[in-house]
CSV table of C-alpha atoms in Angstrom, one decimal:
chain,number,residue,atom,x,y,z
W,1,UNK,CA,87.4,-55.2,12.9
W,2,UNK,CA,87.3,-54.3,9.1
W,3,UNK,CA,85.4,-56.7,8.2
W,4,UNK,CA,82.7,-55.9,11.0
W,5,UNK,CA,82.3,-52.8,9.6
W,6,UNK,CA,82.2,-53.7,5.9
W,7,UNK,CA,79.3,-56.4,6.8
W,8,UNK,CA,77.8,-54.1,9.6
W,9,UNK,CA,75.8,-52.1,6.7
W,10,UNK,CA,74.8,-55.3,4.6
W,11,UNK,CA,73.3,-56.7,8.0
W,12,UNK,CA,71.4,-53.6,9.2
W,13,UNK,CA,69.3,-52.8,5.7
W,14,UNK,CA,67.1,-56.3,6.1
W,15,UNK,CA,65.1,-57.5,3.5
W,16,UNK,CA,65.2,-57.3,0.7
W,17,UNK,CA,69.0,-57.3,-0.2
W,18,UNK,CA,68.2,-58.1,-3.9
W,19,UNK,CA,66.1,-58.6,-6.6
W,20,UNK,CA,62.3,-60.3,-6.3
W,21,UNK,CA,60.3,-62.3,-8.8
W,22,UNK,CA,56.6,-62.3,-8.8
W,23,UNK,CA,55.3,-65.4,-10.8
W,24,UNK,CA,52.0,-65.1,-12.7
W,25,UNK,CA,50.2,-68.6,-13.7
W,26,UNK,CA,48.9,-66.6,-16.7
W,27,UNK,CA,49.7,-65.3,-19.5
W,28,UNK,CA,51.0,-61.9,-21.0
W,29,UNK,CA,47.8,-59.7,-22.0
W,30,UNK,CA,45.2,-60.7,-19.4
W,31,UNK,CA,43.9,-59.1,-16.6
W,32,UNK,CA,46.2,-61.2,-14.1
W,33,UNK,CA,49.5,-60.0,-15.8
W,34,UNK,CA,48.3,-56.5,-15.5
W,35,UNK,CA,47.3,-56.8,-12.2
W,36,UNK,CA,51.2,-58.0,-11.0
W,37,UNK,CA,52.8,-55.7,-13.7
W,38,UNK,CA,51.1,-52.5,-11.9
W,39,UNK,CA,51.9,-54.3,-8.6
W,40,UNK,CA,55.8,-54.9,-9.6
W,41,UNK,CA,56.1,-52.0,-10.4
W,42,UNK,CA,54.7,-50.4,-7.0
W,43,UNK,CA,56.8,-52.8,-5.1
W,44,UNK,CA,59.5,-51.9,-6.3
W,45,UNK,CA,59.3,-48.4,-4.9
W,46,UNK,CA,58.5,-49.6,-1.8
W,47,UNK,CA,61.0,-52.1,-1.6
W,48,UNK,CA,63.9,-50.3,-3.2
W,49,UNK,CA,64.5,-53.6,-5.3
W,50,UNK,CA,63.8,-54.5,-9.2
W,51,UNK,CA,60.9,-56.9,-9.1
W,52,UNK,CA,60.8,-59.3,-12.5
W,53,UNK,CA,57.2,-60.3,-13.4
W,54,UNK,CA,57.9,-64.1,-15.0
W,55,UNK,CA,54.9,-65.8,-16.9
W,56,UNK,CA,54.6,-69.6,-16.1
W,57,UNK,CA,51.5,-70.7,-18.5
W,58,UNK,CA,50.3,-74.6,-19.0
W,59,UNK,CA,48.1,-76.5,-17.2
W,60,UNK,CA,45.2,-74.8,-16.5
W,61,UNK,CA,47.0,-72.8,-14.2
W,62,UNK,CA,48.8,-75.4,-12.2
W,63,UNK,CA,52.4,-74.8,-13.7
W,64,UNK,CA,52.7,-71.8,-12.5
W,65,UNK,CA,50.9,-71.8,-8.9
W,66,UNK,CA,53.1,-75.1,-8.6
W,67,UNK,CA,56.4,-73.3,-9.1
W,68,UNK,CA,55.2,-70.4,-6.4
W,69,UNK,CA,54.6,-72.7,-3.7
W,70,UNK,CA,58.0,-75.0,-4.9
W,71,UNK,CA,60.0,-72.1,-5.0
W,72,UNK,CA,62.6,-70.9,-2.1
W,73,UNK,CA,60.6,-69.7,0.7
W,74,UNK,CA,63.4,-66.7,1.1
W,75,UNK,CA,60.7,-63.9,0.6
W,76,UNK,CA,62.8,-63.4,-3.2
W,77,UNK,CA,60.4,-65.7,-5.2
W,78,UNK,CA,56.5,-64.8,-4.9
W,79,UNK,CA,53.4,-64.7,-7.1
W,80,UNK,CA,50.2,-64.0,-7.9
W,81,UNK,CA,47.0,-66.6,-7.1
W,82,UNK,CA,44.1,-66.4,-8.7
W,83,UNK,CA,41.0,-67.8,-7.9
W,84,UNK,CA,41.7,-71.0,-9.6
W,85,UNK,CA,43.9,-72.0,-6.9
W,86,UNK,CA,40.4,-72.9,-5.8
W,87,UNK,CA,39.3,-75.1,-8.3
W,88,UNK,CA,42.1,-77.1,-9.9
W,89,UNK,CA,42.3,-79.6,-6.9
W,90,UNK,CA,38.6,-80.3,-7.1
W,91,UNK,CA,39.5,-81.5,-10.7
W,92,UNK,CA,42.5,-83.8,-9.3
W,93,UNK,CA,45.0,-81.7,-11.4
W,94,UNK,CA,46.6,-80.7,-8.6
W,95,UNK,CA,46.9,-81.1,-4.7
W,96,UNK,CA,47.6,-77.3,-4.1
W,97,UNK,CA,45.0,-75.5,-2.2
W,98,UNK,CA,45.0,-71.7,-0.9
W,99,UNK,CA,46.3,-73.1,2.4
W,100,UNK,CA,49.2,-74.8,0.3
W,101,UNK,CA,50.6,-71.0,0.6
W,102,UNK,CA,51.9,-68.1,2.8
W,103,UNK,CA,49.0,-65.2,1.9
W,104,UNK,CA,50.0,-61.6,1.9
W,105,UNK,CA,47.3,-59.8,0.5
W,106,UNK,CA,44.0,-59.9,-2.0
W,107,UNK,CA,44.3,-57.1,-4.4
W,108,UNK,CA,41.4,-57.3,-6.5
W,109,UNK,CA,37.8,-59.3,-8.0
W,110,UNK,CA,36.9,-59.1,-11.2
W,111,UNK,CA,33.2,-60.4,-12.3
W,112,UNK,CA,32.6,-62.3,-14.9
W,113,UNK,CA,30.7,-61.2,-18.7
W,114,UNK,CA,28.9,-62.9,-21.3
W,115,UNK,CA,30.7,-61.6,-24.1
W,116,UNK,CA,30.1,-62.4,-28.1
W,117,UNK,CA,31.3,-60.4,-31.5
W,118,UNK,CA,30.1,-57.4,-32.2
W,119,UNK,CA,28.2,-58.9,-35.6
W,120,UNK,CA,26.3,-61.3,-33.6
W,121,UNK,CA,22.8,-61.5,-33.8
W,122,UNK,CA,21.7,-61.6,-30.2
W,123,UNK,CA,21.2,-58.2,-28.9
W,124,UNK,CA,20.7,-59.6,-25.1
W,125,UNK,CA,21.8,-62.3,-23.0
W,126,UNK,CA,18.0,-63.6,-23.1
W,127,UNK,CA,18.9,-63.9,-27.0
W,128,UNK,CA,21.3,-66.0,-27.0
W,129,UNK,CA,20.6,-68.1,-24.0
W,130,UNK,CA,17.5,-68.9,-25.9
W,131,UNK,CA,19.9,-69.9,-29.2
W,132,UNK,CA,21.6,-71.8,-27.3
W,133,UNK,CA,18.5,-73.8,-25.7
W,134,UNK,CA,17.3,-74.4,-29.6
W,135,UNK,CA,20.9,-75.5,-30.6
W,136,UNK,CA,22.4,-77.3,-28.1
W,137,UNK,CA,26.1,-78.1,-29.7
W,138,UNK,CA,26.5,-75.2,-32.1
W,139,UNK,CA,27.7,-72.8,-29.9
W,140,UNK,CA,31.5,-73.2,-28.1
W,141,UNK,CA,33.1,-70.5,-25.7
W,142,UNK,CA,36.9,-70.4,-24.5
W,143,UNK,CA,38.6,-67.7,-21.9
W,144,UNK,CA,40.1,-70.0,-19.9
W,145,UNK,CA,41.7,-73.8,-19.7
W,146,UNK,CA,39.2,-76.7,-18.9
W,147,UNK,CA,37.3,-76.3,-16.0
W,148,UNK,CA,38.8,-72.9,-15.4
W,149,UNK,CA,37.1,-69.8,-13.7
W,150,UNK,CA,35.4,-68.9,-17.3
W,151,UNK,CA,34.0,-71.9,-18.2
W,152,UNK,CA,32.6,-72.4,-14.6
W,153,UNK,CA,31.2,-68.8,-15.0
W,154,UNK,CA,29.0,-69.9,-18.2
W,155,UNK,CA,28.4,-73.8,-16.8
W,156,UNK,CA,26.9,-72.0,-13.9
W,157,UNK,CA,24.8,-69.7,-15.8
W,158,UNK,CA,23.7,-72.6,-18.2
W,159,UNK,CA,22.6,-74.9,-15.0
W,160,UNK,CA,21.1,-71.9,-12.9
W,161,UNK,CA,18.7,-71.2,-16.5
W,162,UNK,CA,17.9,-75.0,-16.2
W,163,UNK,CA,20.4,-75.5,-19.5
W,164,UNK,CA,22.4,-78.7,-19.6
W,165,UNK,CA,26.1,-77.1,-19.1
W,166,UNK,CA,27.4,-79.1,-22.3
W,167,UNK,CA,25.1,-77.7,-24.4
W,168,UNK,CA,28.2,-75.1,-24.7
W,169,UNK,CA,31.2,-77.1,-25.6
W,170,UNK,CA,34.2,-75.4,-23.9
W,171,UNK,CA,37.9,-75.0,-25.6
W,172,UNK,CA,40.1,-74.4,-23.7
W,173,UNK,CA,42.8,-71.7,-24.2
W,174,UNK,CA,45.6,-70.2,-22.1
W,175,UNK,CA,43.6,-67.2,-20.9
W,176,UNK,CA,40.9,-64.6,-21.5
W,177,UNK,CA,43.4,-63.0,-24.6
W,178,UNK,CA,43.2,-65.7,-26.9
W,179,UNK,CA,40.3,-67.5,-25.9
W,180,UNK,CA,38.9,-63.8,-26.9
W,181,UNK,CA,41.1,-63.7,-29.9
W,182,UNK,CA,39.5,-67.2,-30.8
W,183,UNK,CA,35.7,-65.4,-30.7
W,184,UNK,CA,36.9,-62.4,-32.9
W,185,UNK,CA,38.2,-65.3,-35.3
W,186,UNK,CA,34.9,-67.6,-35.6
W,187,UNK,CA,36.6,-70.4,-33.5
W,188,UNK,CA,33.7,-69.8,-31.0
W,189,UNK,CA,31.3,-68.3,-29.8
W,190,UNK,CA,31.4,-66.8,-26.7
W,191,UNK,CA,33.7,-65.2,-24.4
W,192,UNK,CA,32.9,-65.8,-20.5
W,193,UNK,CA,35.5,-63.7,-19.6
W,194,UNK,CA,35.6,-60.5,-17.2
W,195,UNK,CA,34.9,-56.6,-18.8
W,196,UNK,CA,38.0,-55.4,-18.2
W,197,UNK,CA,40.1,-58.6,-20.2
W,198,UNK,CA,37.2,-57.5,-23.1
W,199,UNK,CA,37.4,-54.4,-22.9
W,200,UNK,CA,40.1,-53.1,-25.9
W,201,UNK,CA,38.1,-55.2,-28.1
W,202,UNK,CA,35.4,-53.8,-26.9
W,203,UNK,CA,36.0,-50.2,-27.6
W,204,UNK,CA,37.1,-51.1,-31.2
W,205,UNK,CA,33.8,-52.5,-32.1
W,206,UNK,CA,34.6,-56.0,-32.3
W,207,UNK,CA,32.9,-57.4,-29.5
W,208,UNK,CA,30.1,-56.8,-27.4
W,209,UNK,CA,29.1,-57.6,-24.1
W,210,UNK,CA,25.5,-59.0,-22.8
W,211,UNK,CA,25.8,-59.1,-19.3
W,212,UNK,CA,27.9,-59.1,-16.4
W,213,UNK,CA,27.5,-61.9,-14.1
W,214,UNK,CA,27.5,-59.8,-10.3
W,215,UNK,CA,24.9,-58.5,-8.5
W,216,UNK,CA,26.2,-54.5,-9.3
W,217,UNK,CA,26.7,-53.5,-12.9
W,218,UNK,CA,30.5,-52.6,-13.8
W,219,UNK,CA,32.1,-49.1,-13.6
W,220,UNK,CA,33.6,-50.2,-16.7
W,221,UNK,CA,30.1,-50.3,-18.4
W,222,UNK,CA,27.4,-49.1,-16.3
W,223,UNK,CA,25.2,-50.2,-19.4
W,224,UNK,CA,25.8,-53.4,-19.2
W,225,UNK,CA,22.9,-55.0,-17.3
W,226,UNK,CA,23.7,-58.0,-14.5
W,227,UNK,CA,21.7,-61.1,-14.8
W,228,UNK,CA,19.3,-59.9,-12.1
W,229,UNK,CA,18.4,-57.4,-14.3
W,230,UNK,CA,18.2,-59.4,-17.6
W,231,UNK,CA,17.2,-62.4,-16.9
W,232,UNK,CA,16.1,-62.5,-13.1
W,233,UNK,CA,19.3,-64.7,-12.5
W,234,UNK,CA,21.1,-64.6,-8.9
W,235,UNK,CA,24.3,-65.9,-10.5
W,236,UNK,CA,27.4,-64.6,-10.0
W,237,UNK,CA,31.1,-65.6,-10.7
W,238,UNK,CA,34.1,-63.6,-10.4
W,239,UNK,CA,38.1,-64.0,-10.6
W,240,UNK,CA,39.9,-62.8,-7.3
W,241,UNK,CA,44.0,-61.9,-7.5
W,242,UNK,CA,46.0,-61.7,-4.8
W,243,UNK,CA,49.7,-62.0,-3.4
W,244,UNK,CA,51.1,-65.5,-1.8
W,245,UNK,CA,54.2,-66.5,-0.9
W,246,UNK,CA,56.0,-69.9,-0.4
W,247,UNK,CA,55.0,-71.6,3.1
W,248,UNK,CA,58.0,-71.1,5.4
W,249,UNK,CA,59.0,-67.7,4.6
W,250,UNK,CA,60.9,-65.8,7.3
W,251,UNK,CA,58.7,-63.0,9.3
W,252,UNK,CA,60.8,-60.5,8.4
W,253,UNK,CA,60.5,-60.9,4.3
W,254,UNK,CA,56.6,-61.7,5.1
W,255,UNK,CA,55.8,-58.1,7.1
W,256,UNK,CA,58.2,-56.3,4.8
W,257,UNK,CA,55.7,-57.7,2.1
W,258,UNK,CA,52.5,-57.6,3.6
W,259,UNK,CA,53.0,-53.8,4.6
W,260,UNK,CA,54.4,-53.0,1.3
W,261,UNK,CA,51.1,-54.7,-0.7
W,262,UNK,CA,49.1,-52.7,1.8
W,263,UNK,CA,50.7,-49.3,0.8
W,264,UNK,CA,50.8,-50.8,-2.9
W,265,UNK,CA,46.9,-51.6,-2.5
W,266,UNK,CA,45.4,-48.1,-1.1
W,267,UNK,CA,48.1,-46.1,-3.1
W,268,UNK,CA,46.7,-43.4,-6.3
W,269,UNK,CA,48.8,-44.9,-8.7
W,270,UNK,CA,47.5,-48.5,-8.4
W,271,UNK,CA,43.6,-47.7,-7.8
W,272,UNK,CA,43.6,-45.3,-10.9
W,273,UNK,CA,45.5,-47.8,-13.0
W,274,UNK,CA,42.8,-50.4,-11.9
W,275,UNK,CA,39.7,-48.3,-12.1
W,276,UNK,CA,40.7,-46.9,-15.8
W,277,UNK,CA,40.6,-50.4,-17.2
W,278,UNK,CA,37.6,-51.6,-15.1
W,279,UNK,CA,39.3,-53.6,-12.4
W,280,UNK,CA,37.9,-54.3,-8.9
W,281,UNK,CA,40.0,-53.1,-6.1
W,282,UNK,CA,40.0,-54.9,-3.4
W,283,UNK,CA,42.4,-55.2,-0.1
W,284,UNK,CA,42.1,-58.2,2.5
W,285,UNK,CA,45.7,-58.8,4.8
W,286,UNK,CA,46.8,-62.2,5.7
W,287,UNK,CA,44.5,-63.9,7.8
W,288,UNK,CA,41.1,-62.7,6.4
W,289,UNK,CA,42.8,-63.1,2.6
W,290,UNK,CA,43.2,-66.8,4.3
W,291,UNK,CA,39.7,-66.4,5.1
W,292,UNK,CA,38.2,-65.9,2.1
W,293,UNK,CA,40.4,-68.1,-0.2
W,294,UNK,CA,39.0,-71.1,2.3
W,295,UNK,CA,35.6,-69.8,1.9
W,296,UNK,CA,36.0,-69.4,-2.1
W,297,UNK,CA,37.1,-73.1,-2.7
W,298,UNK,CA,34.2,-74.6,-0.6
W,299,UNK,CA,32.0,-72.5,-3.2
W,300,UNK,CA,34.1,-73.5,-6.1
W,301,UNK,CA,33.8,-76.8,-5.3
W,302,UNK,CA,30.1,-77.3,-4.7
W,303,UNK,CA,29.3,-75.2,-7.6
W,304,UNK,CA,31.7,-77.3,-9.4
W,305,UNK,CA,30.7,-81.3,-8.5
W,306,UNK,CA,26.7,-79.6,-9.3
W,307,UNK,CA,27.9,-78.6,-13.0
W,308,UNK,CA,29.9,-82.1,-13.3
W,309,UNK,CA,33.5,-80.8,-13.4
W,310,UNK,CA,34.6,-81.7,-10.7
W,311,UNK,CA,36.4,-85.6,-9.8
């Protein structure tokens, strides 16, 4: 009977009885490890546990959305997919799609910029677009691995402005902080990446931005024209973040989650964190975040074989 009643309490608090780890496929300094550091540390209010934000970079992404959907489906290992979860198959790095994982909610979409350092001579995206035409070669971008969101954004733009997409040589970095790091240096040229990844360097005069590529201009800079505006381009790109879990896991740890990212989503403390550094808030639940990560790699892909990056 005493040990009913020691295990009777342990039993009766349900998940979680411990500590949860949110994998991010990025690294530290981006918007993605932002994003799940605000997130962790909402969850764990609601969920009364720690929750340990672990960085798994390589591969274009595939190292870390691989060890999500390997881990434990016990509701104690999740992450944070991005969009490329989306794209990497389509490039046979992976066999992992959106479907590959339990979804518990989209928390954000970022669009893509067309970045470059402050000192360069092209005061609009028509500037430079027109450089580049004149000198195919010269200029090389980064923000992303190979074939990653970024370097899709800027492919996309180049082919939709009847540009031949290697005309910008991409290099491939482990996320928008050092690919932006790289521009700032003289390694390249331009920085595909989204406002709010730009933005510290941004305020300290070190870079500037040209456009954004969405059919709205940015909170984050009003003043920043879209591609509609600038150039009469329809193109858009953006970066979408949102919370999976393994396949499998139990339906308790899953709708102890999905409420919980709800809350997380729609609470003060997570849509002013987002909307001071520029970040899209966004909220879609399980089946229509299913939805729309179906619907995003069908784009992905299309866009993708069109600009030759895809296998």
């Amino acid at each position: 009977m005493a040990l009913m009643a020691a295990t009777a309490p342990a039993q009766a608090q349900g998940y979680p009885t411990r500590p949860i780890t949110l994998i991010v496929p990025w690294g530290a300094g981006g918007g993605t490890d932002a994003t799940a550091r605000i997130i962790g540390s909402l969850l764990e209010k609601e969920l009364g546990q720690p929750v340990t934000v672990v960085n798994r970079t390589g591969g274009s992404g595939v190292v870390g959305h691989a060890a999500i959907a390997a881990a434990a489906p016990d509701g104690y290992t999740i992450g944070m997919a991005t969009v490329e979860i989306g794209m990497m198959h389509w490039q046979g790095l992976t066999e992992l799609t959106g479907a590959s994982y339990a979804p518990i909610g989209l928390v954000n979409a970022d669009p893509a910029g067309v970045q470059v350092r402050a000192d360069a001579p092209y005061k609009t995206v028509q500037d430079l677009l027109a450089a580049v035409k004149a000198n195919p070669g010269k200029f090389k971008a980064s923000g992303t691995g190979q074939g990653g969101i970024w370097h899709l954004a800027i492919a996309g733009l180049l082919r939709d402005q009847k540009i031949d997409p290697a005309a910008v040589p991409w290099v491939p970095s482990n996320g928008a902080a050092p690919g932006l790091q790289d521009m700032v240096a003289g390694g390249v040229e331009i920085a595909p990446v989204s406002l709010p990844e730009a933005r510290s360097l941004i305020d300290a005069g070190k870079v500037k931005s040209l456009a954004v590529m969405s059919d709205k201009p940015a909170s984050l800079y009003p003043n920043v024209p879209t591609l509609k505006s600038a150039i009469g381009s329809d193109w858009t790109m953006a970066a979408w973040r949102g919370i999976v879990a393994p396949k499998g896991i139990p339906k308790e740890a899953s709708d102890k989650l999905v409420a919980s990212i709800q809350k997380v989503a729609a609470s003060k403390d997570y849509t002013e964190f987002m909307q001071s550094r520029g970040f899209g808030v966004i909220y879609a639940g399980p089946d229509e975040f299913a939805r729309f990560m179906a619907k995003s790699d069908a784009e992905l892909g299309a866009t993708m074989k069109a600009v030759g990056i895809a296998k």
